[in-house]
Amino acid sequence: MFYDHQQIEKKWQKYWEENQTYKTSDSTDKPKFYVLDMFPYPSGAGLHVGHPLGYIASDIYARYKRHQGFNVLHPVGYDSFGLPAEQYAIQTGQHPAVTTEQNITRYEEQLRKIGFSFDWSREVRTSDPSYYKWTQWIFIELFHSWYNKNTDKAEPISKLIKHFEDKGTQDLHANQTEELHFTAEEWNTASEIDKEDILLNYRLAYRAETTVNWCPALGTVLANDEVKDGKSERGGFPVFQKKMMQWSMRISAYSERLLQGLKTLDWPQPLKDSQEYWIGKSQGAQVKFEIEGHPDETIEVFTTRPDTIFGATFMVLAPENPLVETITTPEQKAEVDSYIEETSKKTERDRMADVKNVSGAFTGSYALNPFSNERMPVYISDYVLMGYGTGAVMAVPAHDERDHRFAKKFNLEIKKVVETDEDIQEKSFDSKDSVCVNSDFLNGLKYDEAKALIISAIEKRGIGHGTTNYRQRDAIFSRQRYWGEPVPIYYKDGMPYTLPTSALPLELPEVEKYLPTEDGDPPLGNAKTFAWDEANQKVVDTNLIDDKTVFPLELSTMPGWAGSSWYFLRYMDPHDENVFVKKDLADYWGQVDLYIGGSEHATGHLLYSRFWNMFLKDRGYIDHNEPFQKLINQGMILGMSAFVYRIEGTNQYVSKNLAKEFQTQQIHVDVSLLKGTSDELDTEAFKAWRPDYTDAEFILEDGKYITGREVEKMSKSKYNVVNPDDICEEYGADGLRLYEMFLGPLEQSKPWNTQGLSGVYGFLKKFWNLYFNGEVFEVSEEEPTKAEYKILHTLIKKVVYDIENFSFNTSVSSFMIAVNELQKIKCNKRNILEPLSVIISPYAPHICEELWSLLGHTASIEFEKFPVLNEDYLVEDEFAYPISINGKTKHKLSLSAQLSPKEVEDLVLQDEKVQQFLEGKAPKKIIVVPGRIVNIVI
Ligand code: ANZ
């Protein structure tokens, strides 16, 4: 029977939609299971076959869990604010909302074609005002919260105010920007503005002066990874380090909890490692050093190796350290100033990455080593970062590589300290050229002991204390861009105030152009109606701003990560207008049980959403500390790029194997210009591809133009993308789904190779035909044989194991083996073929639904119980053959009853015991009576 995948797939996609098969109920007795994909950014290019890889895997798992009786939440949505739509708007004037809408429509069409079991009714879009209303609400909650270290959680700011009113800062342990000290009296008599200013020091969403990568040409701040070698990645414009007032999120308050929480998660180790590294906990001490000639100042350093203080021979300050101005001597000023100017062009990342080129300048001042009493020259260098620790280090060149390089370059003293701990000695840096110093009271101690002892000595002298530092910084939360969530803040007397939540959503205003204003304000500065009327509680005409009753609104928008930091919660209750998620639904759905997505989100999205989730838990809105219990990173699908070879300076293209003879340039060509699945270029199609190639001439080999092929990341810019729509058309969504899984282990990257598709398609046809006799659907009601059951139960065992271990590729090969075996023995029994269709349905749902309905069922196959393994069928029918040698039974050997006499004979002769009896002699005769006895004559 002809397997008409197109007709079948259309039919079932329509059925699922009409019957709302995958709509998830919130009230059932079934246990819940939450399977989530990292939602896509809907780009203009549409999906390529790399995108659905993770979605297919999660869809299989979701379907499998439904078969197992779980109430499965498997939603989809769009991360729909972002730069590409905005760039397109700048170029074309097209409103980003319009392009976003078009792109979403296209994505949805493509996703629906692949037959995902998403509950489409729960779709969310981060750019939709009904969604970002709640992103803004969370921002307001963060603004009105602080982190109490005594209770180790976020609390309402009203509690902090109460504390100030009663005790000032006494007994306060809070996460803060700057350490403040004041009395209750001082607080109570302070002006409102001063109070607000103080509170910003504690709020979890706060405004502060932050060093940012400022790109004047683009009129915006850039993220570190948007800057390459001091230039903007896009456009190559110069980027400067600039201090700007920015909104930030106090994620640093959660560093320890984010670190500890990792232990409870079932995540890939490399992912945990990168979060751990990012958080960067280090334990050490903060120590103050006196400065000669500056009795009122000290240099405070953070060190993880206080035990090496005897070997500290100079100090290095970050060029931005405020002390630099005070302590630089007039003679050194010019040199120091020019060095500061030079470093301001480098991003922090460049500074950290550049370990080879040490540079710096001498301030002319000296500090005193409190333990060795030696004079230590004070330098500045860009390897010391202002934002970490205290922005100053005691340099121990014998034990720290960067310090060592610096010492070599500036000809400074290198002193080694005696270390007993082997671990540390191994790490100890090259010190051939160093003097050894002994610190009597540290000698002979283990590393930990030495560290503890020196810290207590430091504390006793009152020059410092033990401390823990985290590398993770607070996250900048504002962008000078249009296509993002407006920040629900207005300014009165220079202080930020939140809008009342009743005014949310604060909608993104219309603007005439999407670029910064002439005054350098962000694009929202172009809006005509974007001011806050405090008395009437509404957004009004910008011209009405009088700073008395009508105030300016915040003009920057939220970063890309705002909306994605809580979307998993919104899916639980997507249409609620009164709350971001009802508590009982948040309790019912709880954590995401399985989250699948790309490893590029290791430290961004996955840290931010853990942080927001912890915050919402602290404030009592949800119950779980961690949002994503199990996480899998799918690998990348790589594309097979194709290249032509242009003879330099001409419009002549030479076929691959002749290219060596010429000076050529290798140029990407679109893989759709190849003939079929071969490497041969369709030269006419190539000429028609782009105007530059219209007059192309070709040097062929054997009458053909053969392209070069290379495996690269699949990407539109490399012209190697494969559109899943084309595959669905030709091989069906079921073919695409099976094939994507068949390509290899989910977590690995693997090249896309269209040639394998026909094999998978052949399997589907074979599977289909098991249920047909010629053109007629025909299954027999006869009881299957043991051998047939064995094939089925071997498959059940394998597939259950595979799915539970996320080994989807191996399941597909088991399907192929089982179907081949059943076909060989011409099995068409209902008791085999019914369960078979259920087992295969998570992978290939359309064909299985069709077969299920042909089998006479009227409900969807989706909720059918997954077949249960019966181990009895797997037990081999064995027979214990008596082995008789020269007429005497000497031994028994268990062998499968299905073996042929020749197979029995071979196995008997290979048996160790039998070989002992034979004592190396060749038997004269062997008689096998199948299922009875083996007689050997020697
Ligand atoms: C003396 C010393 C001796 C150090 C030694 C290391 C090894 P982690 O582990 O990343 O926390 N440091 C401190 N503040 C710095 C800053 N703002 N910029 C650059 N480097 C800074 O690193 C802590 C170590 O990095 C500190 O311990 C300090 O150097 C340096 F054998 O102090 B150490």
mmCIF file of N, CA and C in Angstrom, residues 791-897:
data_model
loop_
_atom_site.group_PDB
_atom_site.id
_atom_site.type_symbol
_atom_site.label_atom_id
_atom_site.label_comp_id
_atom_site.label_asym_id
_atom_site.label_seq_id
_atom_site.Cartn_x
_atom_site.Cartn_y
_atom_site.Cartn_z
ATOM 1 N N ILE A 791 10.245 -10.471 19.855
ATOM 2 C CA ILE A 791 10.668 -9.284 19.092
ATOM 3 C C ILE A 791 10.065 -8.029 19.729
ATOM 4 N N LEU A 792 8.762 -8.105 20.037
ATOM 5 C CA LEU A 792 8.066 -6.952 20.617
ATOM 6 C C LEU A 792 8.676 -6.557 21.972
ATOM 7 N N HIS A 793 8.874 -7.555 22.826
ATOM 8 C CA HIS A 793 9.326 -7.213 24.181
ATOM 9 C C HIS A 793 10.793 -6.827 24.223
ATOM 10 N N THR A 794 11.571 -7.354 23.307
ATOM 11 C CA THR A 794 12.957 -6.887 23.204
ATOM 12 C C THR A 794 12.941 -5.396 22.868
ATOM 13 N N LEU A 795 12.017 -5.033 21.972
ATOM 14 C CA LEU A 795 11.918 -3.625 21.573
ATOM 15 C C LEU A 795 11.453 -2.755 22.746
ATOM 16 N N ILE A 796 10.434 -3.218 23.467
ATOM 17 C CA ILE A 796 9.931 -2.427 24.603
ATOM 18 C C ILE A 796 11.077 -2.150 25.580
ATOM 19 N N LYS A 797 11.805 -3.212 25.893
ATOM 20 C CA LYS A 797 12.883 -3.087 26.875
ATOM 21 C C LYS A 797 13.908 -2.032 26.418
ATOM 22 N N LYS A 798 14.283 -2.145 25.161
ATOM 23 C CA LYS A 798 15.308 -1.263 24.624
ATOM 24 C C LYS A 798 14.817 0.185 24.581
ATOM 25 N N VAL A 799 13.596 0.380 24.096
ATOM 26 C CA VAL A 799 13.107 1.744 23.889
ATOM 27 C C VAL A 799 12.858 2.444 25.226
ATOM 28 N N VAL A 800 12.316 1.721 26.188
ATOM 29 C CA VAL A 800 12.091 2.340 27.496
ATOM 30 C C VAL A 800 13.431 2.779 28.082
ATOM 31 N N TYR A 801 14.407 1.908 27.994
ATOM 32 C CA TYR A 801 15.734 2.252 28.516
ATOM 33 C C TYR A 801 16.287 3.475 27.765
ATOM 34 N N ASP A 802 16.167 3.413 26.456
ATOM 35 C CA ASP A 802 16.724 4.502 25.639
ATOM 36 C C ASP A 802 16.059 5.840 25.950
ATOM 37 N N ILE A 803 14.727 5.847 25.975
ATOM 38 C CA ILE A 803 14.054 7.140 26.202
ATOM 39 C C ILE A 803 14.405 7.653 27.585
ATOM 40 N N GLU A 804 14.409 6.770 28.554
ATOM 41 C CA GLU A 804 14.695 7.244 29.905
ATOM 42 C C GLU A 804 16.134 7.729 30.051
ATOM 43 N N ASN A 805 16.976 7.293 29.144
ATOM 44 C CA ASN A 805 18.363 7.768 29.162
ATOM 45 C C ASN A 805 18.640 8.782 28.056
ATOM 46 N N PHE A 806 17.585 9.276 27.450
ATOM 47 C CA PHE A 806 17.690 10.294 26.407
ATOM 48 C C PHE A 806 18.580 9.846 25.253
ATOM 49 N N SER A 807 18.540 8.552 24.992
ATOM 50 C CA SER A 807 19.345 8.018 23.892
ATOM 51 C C SER A 807 18.395 7.724 22.736
ATOM 52 N N PHE A 808 18.019 8.798 22.055
ATOM 53 C CA PHE A 808 16.958 8.655 21.059
ATOM 54 C C PHE A 808 17.446 8.004 19.770
ATOM 55 N N ASN A 809 18.724 8.203 19.476
ATOM 56 C CA ASN A 809 19.228 7.637 18.212
ATOM 57 C C ASN A 809 19.199 6.114 18.236
ATOM 58 N N THR A 810 19.504 5.533 19.388
ATOM 59 C CA THR A 810 19.547 4.074 19.435
ATOM 60 C C THR A 810 18.141 3.472 19.362
ATOM 61 N N SER A 811 17.122 4.228 19.848
ATOM 62 C CA SER A 811 15.751 3.717 19.697
ATOM 63 C C SER A 811 15.423 3.561 18.233
ATOM 64 N N VAL A 812 15.819 4.545 17.441
ATOM 65 C CA VAL A 812 15.439 4.480 16.022
ATOM 66 C C VAL A 812 16.041 3.232 15.386
ATOM 67 N N SER A 813 17.284 2.915 15.730
ATOM 68 C CA SER A 813 17.824 1.683 15.131
ATOM 69 C C SER A 813 17.088 0.449 15.645
ATOM 70 N N SER A 814 16.634 0.473 16.914
ATOM 71 C CA SER A 814 15.868 -0.683 17.389
ATOM 72 C C SER A 814 14.546 -0.822 16.636
ATOM 73 N N PHE A 815 13.920 0.316 16.309
ATOM 74 C CA PHE A 815 12.671 0.223 15.524
ATOM 75 C C PHE A 815 12.955 -0.499 14.213
ATOM 76 N N MET A 816 14.072 -0.113 13.599
ATOM 77 C CA MET A 816 14.396 -0.673 12.287
ATOM 78 C C MET A 816 14.609 -2.184 12.397
ATOM 79 N N ILE A 817 15.331 -2.581 13.440
ATOM 80 C CA ILE A 817 15.607 -4.010 13.616
ATOM 81 C C ILE A 817 14.300 -4.765 13.826
ATOM 82 N N ALA A 818 13.437 -4.244 14.722
ATOM 83 C CA ALA A 818 12.192 -4.944 15.037
ATOM 84 C C ALA A 818 11.313 -5.058 13.797
ATOM 85 N N VAL A 819 11.179 -3.958 13.068
ATOM 86 C CA VAL A 819 10.310 -3.989 11.880
ATOM 87 C C VAL A 819 10.868 -4.959 10.838
ATOM 88 N N ASN A 820 12.171 -4.980 10.676
ATOM 89 C CA ASN A 820 12.781 -5.929 9.735
ATOM 90 C C ASN A 820 12.468 -7.368 10.134
ATOM 91 N N GLU A 821 12.616 -7.653 11.419
ATOM 92 C CA GLU A 821 12.377 -9.024 11.883
ATOM 93 C C GLU A 821 10.921 -9.422 11.688
ATOM 94 N N LEU A 822 10.017 -8.497 12.027
ATOM 95 C CA LEU A 822 8.588 -8.805 11.883
ATOM 96 C C LEU A 822 8.228 -8.987 10.410
ATOM 97 N N GLN A 823 8.867 -8.197 9.579
ATOM 98 C CA GLN A 823 8.580 -8.323 8.150
ATOM 99 C C GLN A 823 9.071 -9.669 7.623
ATOM 100 N N LYS A 824 10.251 -10.071 8.111
ATOM 101 C CA LYS A 824 10.836 -11.335 7.662
ATOM 102 C C LYS A 824 9.908 -12.505 7.974
ATOM 103 N N ILE A 825 9.319 -12.457 9.189
ATOM 104 C CA ILE A 825 8.438 -13.585 9.530
ATOM 105 C C ILE A 825 6.983 -13.286 9.177
ATOM 106 N N LYS A 826 6.791 -12.210 8.401
ATOM 107 C CA LYS A 826 5.452 -11.824 7.918
ATOM 108 C C LYS A 826 4.436 -11.754 9.053
ATOM 109 N N CYS A 827 4.824 -11.096 10.127
ATOM 110 C CA CYS A 827 3.909 -10.990 11.273
ATOM 111 C C CYS A 827 2.916 -9.860 11.036
ATOM 112 N N ASN A 828 1.638 -10.170 11.112
ATOM 113 C CA ASN A 828 0.629 -9.103 11.032
ATOM 114 C C ASN A 828 -0.414 -9.255 12.137
ATOM 115 N N LYS A 829 0.033 -9.764 13.278
ATOM 116 C CA LYS A 829 -0.913 -10.021 14.361
ATOM 117 C C LYS A 829 -1.208 -8.736 15.136
ATOM 118 N N ARG A 830 -2.471 -8.533 15.435
ATOM 119 C CA ARG A 830 -2.895 -7.340 16.160
ATOM 120 C C ARG A 830 -2.136 -7.174 17.486
ATOM 121 N N ASN A 831 -1.964 -8.280 18.206
ATOM 122 C CA ASN A 831 -1.331 -8.163 19.525
ATOM 123 C C ASN A 831 0.139 -7.754 19.459
ATOM 124 N N ILE A 832 0.695 -7.784 18.276
ATOM 125 C CA ILE A 832 2.055 -7.269 18.101
ATOM 126 C C ILE A 832 1.984 -5.871 17.494
ATOM 127 N N LEU A 833 1.179 -5.722 16.462
ATOM 128 C CA LEU A 833 1.199 -4.461 15.705
ATOM 129 C C LEU A 833 0.552 -3.299 16.458
ATOM 130 N N GLU A 834 -0.408 -3.585 17.315
ATOM 131 C CA GLU A 834 -0.999 -2.492 18.102
ATOM 132 C C GLU A 834 0.029 -1.873 19.047
ATOM 133 N N PRO A 835 0.618 -2.700 19.928
ATOM 134 C CA PRO A 835 1.635 -2.100 20.811
ATOM 135 C C PRO A 835 2.796 -1.483 20.027
ATOM 136 N N LEU A 836 3.139 -2.084 18.892
ATOM 137 C CA LEU A 836 4.250 -1.534 18.102
ATOM 138 C C LEU A 836 3.960 -0.080 17.707
ATOM 139 N N SER A 837 2.720 0.194 17.299
ATOM 140 C CA SER A 837 2.422 1.561 16.869
ATOM 141 C C SER A 837 2.482 2.532 18.068
ATOM 142 N N VAL A 838 2.129 2.044 19.253
ATOM 143 C CA VAL A 838 2.225 2.927 20.428
ATOM 144 C C VAL A 838 3.695 3.239 20.733
ATOM 145 N N ILE A 839 4.532 2.219 20.620
ATOM 146 C CA ILE A 839 5.958 2.416 20.939
ATOM 147 C C ILE A 839 6.602 3.418 19.985
ATOM 148 N N ILE A 840 6.214 3.341 18.725
ATOM 149 C CA ILE A 840 6.863 4.218 17.739
ATOM 150 C C ILE A 840 6.216 5.610 17.725
ATOM 151 N N SER A 841 5.002 5.720 18.271
ATOM 152 C CA SER A 841 4.272 6.989 18.122
ATOM 153 C C SER A 841 4.943 8.234 18.711
ATOM 154 N N PRO A 842 5.699 8.171 19.800
ATOM 155 C CA PRO A 842 6.336 9.424 20.243
ATOM 156 C C PRO A 842 7.296 9.980 19.189
ATOM 157 N N TYR A 843 7.898 9.081 18.421
ATOM 158 C CA TYR A 843 8.867 9.498 17.405
ATOM 159 C C TYR A 843 8.175 9.890 16.112
ATOM 160 N N ALA A 844 7.212 9.093 15.688
ATOM 161 C CA ALA A 844 6.555 9.301 14.401
ATOM 162 C C ALA A 844 5.046 9.308 14.638
ATOM 163 N N PRO A 845 4.541 10.417 15.208
ATOM 164 C CA PRO A 845 3.155 10.411 15.672
ATOM 165 C C PRO A 845 2.108 10.331 14.565
ATOM 166 N N HIS A 846 2.389 10.906 13.386
ATOM 167 C CA HIS A 846 1.335 10.961 12.363
ATOM 168 C C HIS A 846 1.013 9.566 11.839
ATOM 169 N N ILE A 847 2.044 8.851 11.422
ATOM 170 C CA ILE A 847 1.827 7.519 10.833
ATOM 171 C C ILE A 847 1.172 6.607 11.877
ATOM 172 N N CYS A 848 1.576 6.760 13.129
ATOM 173 C CA CYS A 848 1.045 5.875 14.166
ATOM 174 C C CYS A 848 -0.416 6.195 14.472
ATOM 175 N N GLU A 849 -0.769 7.486 14.432
ATOM 176 C CA GLU A 849 -2.185 7.837 14.621
ATOM 177 C C GLU A 849 -3.016 7.186 13.513
ATOM 178 N N GLU A 850 -2.512 7.262 12.288
ATOM 179 C CA GLU A 850 -3.260 6.716 11.149
ATOM 180 C C GLU A 850 -3.443 5.208 11.311
ATOM 181 N N LEU A 851 -2.366 4.522 11.668
ATOM 182 C CA LEU A 851 -2.455 3.073 11.830
ATOM 183 C C LEU A 851 -3.387 2.722 12.984
ATOM 184 N N TRP A 852 -3.282 3.525 14.046
ATOM 185 C CA TRP A 852 -4.119 3.297 15.229
ATOM 186 C C TRP A 852 -5.601 3.416 14.855
ATOM 187 N N SER A 853 -5.900 4.393 14.026
ATOM 188 C CA SER A 853 -7.302 4.536 13.650
ATOM 189 C C SER A 853 -7.702 3.418 12.683
ATOM 190 N N LEU A 854 -6.775 3.000 11.814
ATOM 191 C CA LEU A 854 -7.098 1.868 10.934
ATOM 192 C C LEU A 854 -7.316 0.592 11.754
ATOM 193 N N LEU A 855 -6.647 0.530 12.895
ATOM 194 C CA LEU A 855 -6.824 -0.641 13.758
ATOM 195 C C LEU A 855 -8.191 -0.622 14.443
ATOM 196 N N GLY A 856 -8.928 0.460 14.225
ATOM 197 C CA GLY A 856 -10.306 0.496 14.696
ATOM 198 C C GLY A 856 -10.535 1.372 15.912
ATOM 199 N N HIS A 857 -9.519 2.127 16.324
ATOM 200 C CA HIS A 857 -9.703 2.967 17.506
ATOM 201 C C HIS A 857 -10.236 4.328 17.103
ATOM 202 N N THR A 858 -11.015 4.902 17.989
ATOM 203 C CA THR A 858 -11.578 6.205 17.643
ATOM 204 C C THR A 858 -10.893 7.347 18.397
ATOM 205 N N ALA A 859 -10.208 7.037 19.499
ATOM 206 C CA ALA A 859 -9.511 8.101 20.226
ATOM 207 C C ALA A 859 -8.060 8.184 19.736
ATOM 208 N N SER A 860 -7.421 9.316 20.034
ATOM 209 C CA SER A 860 -6.020 9.493 19.644
ATOM 210 C C SER A 860 -5.143 8.445 20.343
ATOM 211 N N ILE A 861 -4.066 8.092 19.684
ATOM 212 C CA ILE A 861 -3.122 7.121 20.245
ATOM 213 C C ILE A 861 -2.357 7.719 21.440
ATOM 214 N N GLU A 862 -2.415 9.074 21.537
ATOM 215 C CA GLU A 862 -1.540 9.793 22.458
ATOM 216 C C GLU A 862 -1.630 9.337 23.919
ATOM 217 N N PHE A 863 -2.846 8.959 24.336
ATOM 218 C CA PHE A 863 -2.988 8.669 25.767
ATOM 219 C C PHE A 863 -3.063 7.177 26.055
ATOM 220 N N GLU A 864 -2.747 6.392 25.044
ATOM 221 C CA GLU A 864 -2.717 4.937 25.178
ATOM 222 C C GLU A 864 -1.579 4.568 26.127
ATOM 223 N N LYS A 865 -1.810 3.570 26.946
ATOM 224 C CA LYS A 865 -0.779 3.175 27.901
ATOM 225 C C LYS A 865 0.440 2.630 27.155
ATOM 226 N N PHE A 866 1.609 3.009 27.572
ATOM 227 C CA PHE A 866 2.821 2.501 26.907
ATOM 228 C C PHE A 866 2.952 1.008 27.227
ATOM 229 N N PRO A 867 3.222 0.167 26.196
ATOM 230 C CA PRO A 867 3.305 -1.272 26.440
ATOM 231 C C PRO A 867 4.291 -1.603 27.557
ATOM 232 N N VAL A 868 3.908 -2.578 28.357
ATOM 233 C CA VAL A 868 4.723 -2.926 29.522
ATOM 234 C C VAL A 868 5.536 -4.179 29.223
ATOM 235 N N LEU A 869 6.759 -4.129 29.633
ATOM 236 C CA LEU A 869 7.671 -5.239 29.377
ATOM 237 C C LEU A 869 7.273 -6.476 30.185
ATOM 238 N N ASN A 870 7.269 -7.611 29.500
ATOM 239 C CA ASN A 870 7.132 -8.883 30.204
ATOM 240 C C ASN A 870 8.415 -9.679 29.945
ATOM 241 N N GLU A 871 9.238 -9.748 30.990
ATOM 242 C CA GLU A 871 10.573 -10.350 30.833
ATOM 243 C C GLU A 871 10.488 -11.820 30.405
ATOM 244 N N ASP A 872 9.354 -12.460 30.724
ATOM 245 C CA ASP A 872 9.218 -13.887 30.382
ATOM 246 C C ASP A 872 9.466 -14.141 28.904
ATOM 247 N N TYR A 873 9.042 -13.173 28.099
ATOM 248 C CA TYR A 873 9.197 -13.385 26.659
ATOM 249 C C TYR A 873 10.658 -13.310 26.221
ATOM 250 N N LEU A 874 11.487 -12.771 27.078
ATOM 251 C CA LEU A 874 12.879 -12.590 26.670
ATOM 252 C C LEU A 874 13.739 -13.792 27.035
ATOM 253 N N VAL A 875 13.176 -14.653 27.895
ATOM 254 C CA VAL A 875 13.962 -15.824 28.303
ATOM 255 C C VAL A 875 14.096 -16.736 27.089
ATOM 256 N N GLU A 876 15.304 -17.076 26.796
ATOM 257 C CA GLU A 876 15.570 -17.953 25.645
ATOM 258 C C GLU A 876 15.013 -19.332 25.960
ATOM 259 N N ASP A 877 14.435 -20.003 24.990
ATOM 260 C CA ASP A 877 14.053 -21.391 25.184
ATOM 261 C C ASP A 877 15.329 -22.198 25.072
ATOM 262 N N GLU A 878 15.796 -22.670 26.210
ATOM 263 C CA GLU A 878 17.083 -23.367 26.170
ATOM 264 C C GLU A 878 16.906 -24.832 26.528
ATOM 265 N N PHE A 879 17.834 -25.574 26.086
ATOM 266 C CA PHE A 879 17.793 -26.989 26.400
ATOM 267 C C PHE A 879 19.166 -27.402 26.905
ATOM 268 N N ALA A 880 19.172 -28.157 28.014
ATOM 269 C CA ALA A 880 20.450 -28.587 28.560
ATOM 270 C C ALA A 880 20.853 -29.906 27.885
ATOM 271 N N TYR A 881 21.703 -29.802 26.881
ATOM 272 C CA TYR A 881 22.131 -31.004 26.139
ATOM 273 C C TYR A 881 23.052 -31.877 26.992
ATOM 274 N N PRO A 882 22.735 -33.189 27.196
ATOM 275 C CA PRO A 882 23.731 -34.088 27.777
ATOM 276 C C PRO A 882 24.826 -34.301 26.728
ATOM 277 N N ILE A 883 26.089 -34.171 27.149
ATOM 278 C CA ILE A 883 27.200 -34.393 26.211
ATOM 279 C C ILE A 883 27.813 -35.749 26.569
ATOM 280 N N SER A 884 27.668 -36.666 25.651
ATOM 281 C CA SER A 884 28.205 -37.996 25.955
ATOM 282 C C SER A 884 29.481 -38.206 25.152
ATOM 283 N N ILE A 885 30.527 -38.678 25.868
ATOM 284 C CA ILE A 885 31.798 -38.919 25.190
ATOM 285 C C ILE A 885 32.080 -40.419 25.240
ATOM 286 N N ASN A 886 32.230 -40.997 24.075
ATOM 287 C CA ASN A 886 32.406 -42.454 23.945
ATOM 288 C C ASN A 886 31.351 -43.208 24.757
ATOM 289 N N GLY A 887 30.100 -42.718 24.642
ATOM 290 C CA GLY A 887 28.983 -43.444 25.248
ATOM 291 C C GLY A 887 28.700 -43.082 26.685
ATOM 292 N N LYS A 888 29.563 -42.226 27.320
ATOM 293 C CA LYS A 888 29.311 -41.880 28.730
ATOM 294 C C LYS A 888 28.960 -40.386 28.840
ATOM 295 N N THR A 889 27.857 -40.082 29.547
ATOM 296 C CA THR A 889 27.493 -38.675 29.713
ATOM 297 C C THR A 889 28.475 -38.014 30.680
ATOM 298 N N LYS A 890 29.213 -37.035 30.167
ATOM 299 C CA LYS A 890 30.258 -36.403 30.963
ATOM 300 C C LYS A 890 29.880 -34.999 31.427
ATOM 301 N N HIS A 891 28.888 -34.391 30.761
ATOM 302 C CA HIS A 891 28.743 -32.946 30.934
ATOM 303 C C HIS A 891 27.385 -32.539 30.412
ATOM 304 N N LYS A 892 26.871 -31.358 30.892
ATOM 305 C CA LYS A 892 25.630 -30.811 30.325
ATOM 306 C C LYS A 892 25.883 -29.376 29.856
ATOM 307 N N LEU A 893 25.293 -29.047 28.721
ATOM 308 C CA LEU A 893 25.536 -27.716 28.172
ATOM 309 C C LEU A 893 24.199 -27.117 27.734
ATOM 310 N N SER A 894 23.849 -25.912 28.298
ATOM 311 C CA SER A 894 22.576 -25.271 27.935
ATOM 312 C C SER A 894 22.728 -24.477 26.655
ATOM 313 N N LEU A 895 21.904 -24.822 25.678
ATOM 314 C CA LEU A 895 21.970 -24.128 24.389
ATOM 315 C C LEU A 895 20.561 -23.817 23.921
ATOM 316 N N SER A 896 20.451 -22.774 23.072
ATOM 317 C CA SER A 896 19.130 -22.401 22.569
ATOM 318 C C SER A 896 18.532 -23.550 21.769
ATOM 319 N N ALA A 897 17.247 -23.750 21.985
ATOM 320 C CA ALA A 897 16.559 -24.843 21.298
ATOM 321 C C ALA A 897 16.401 -24.553 19.813
#
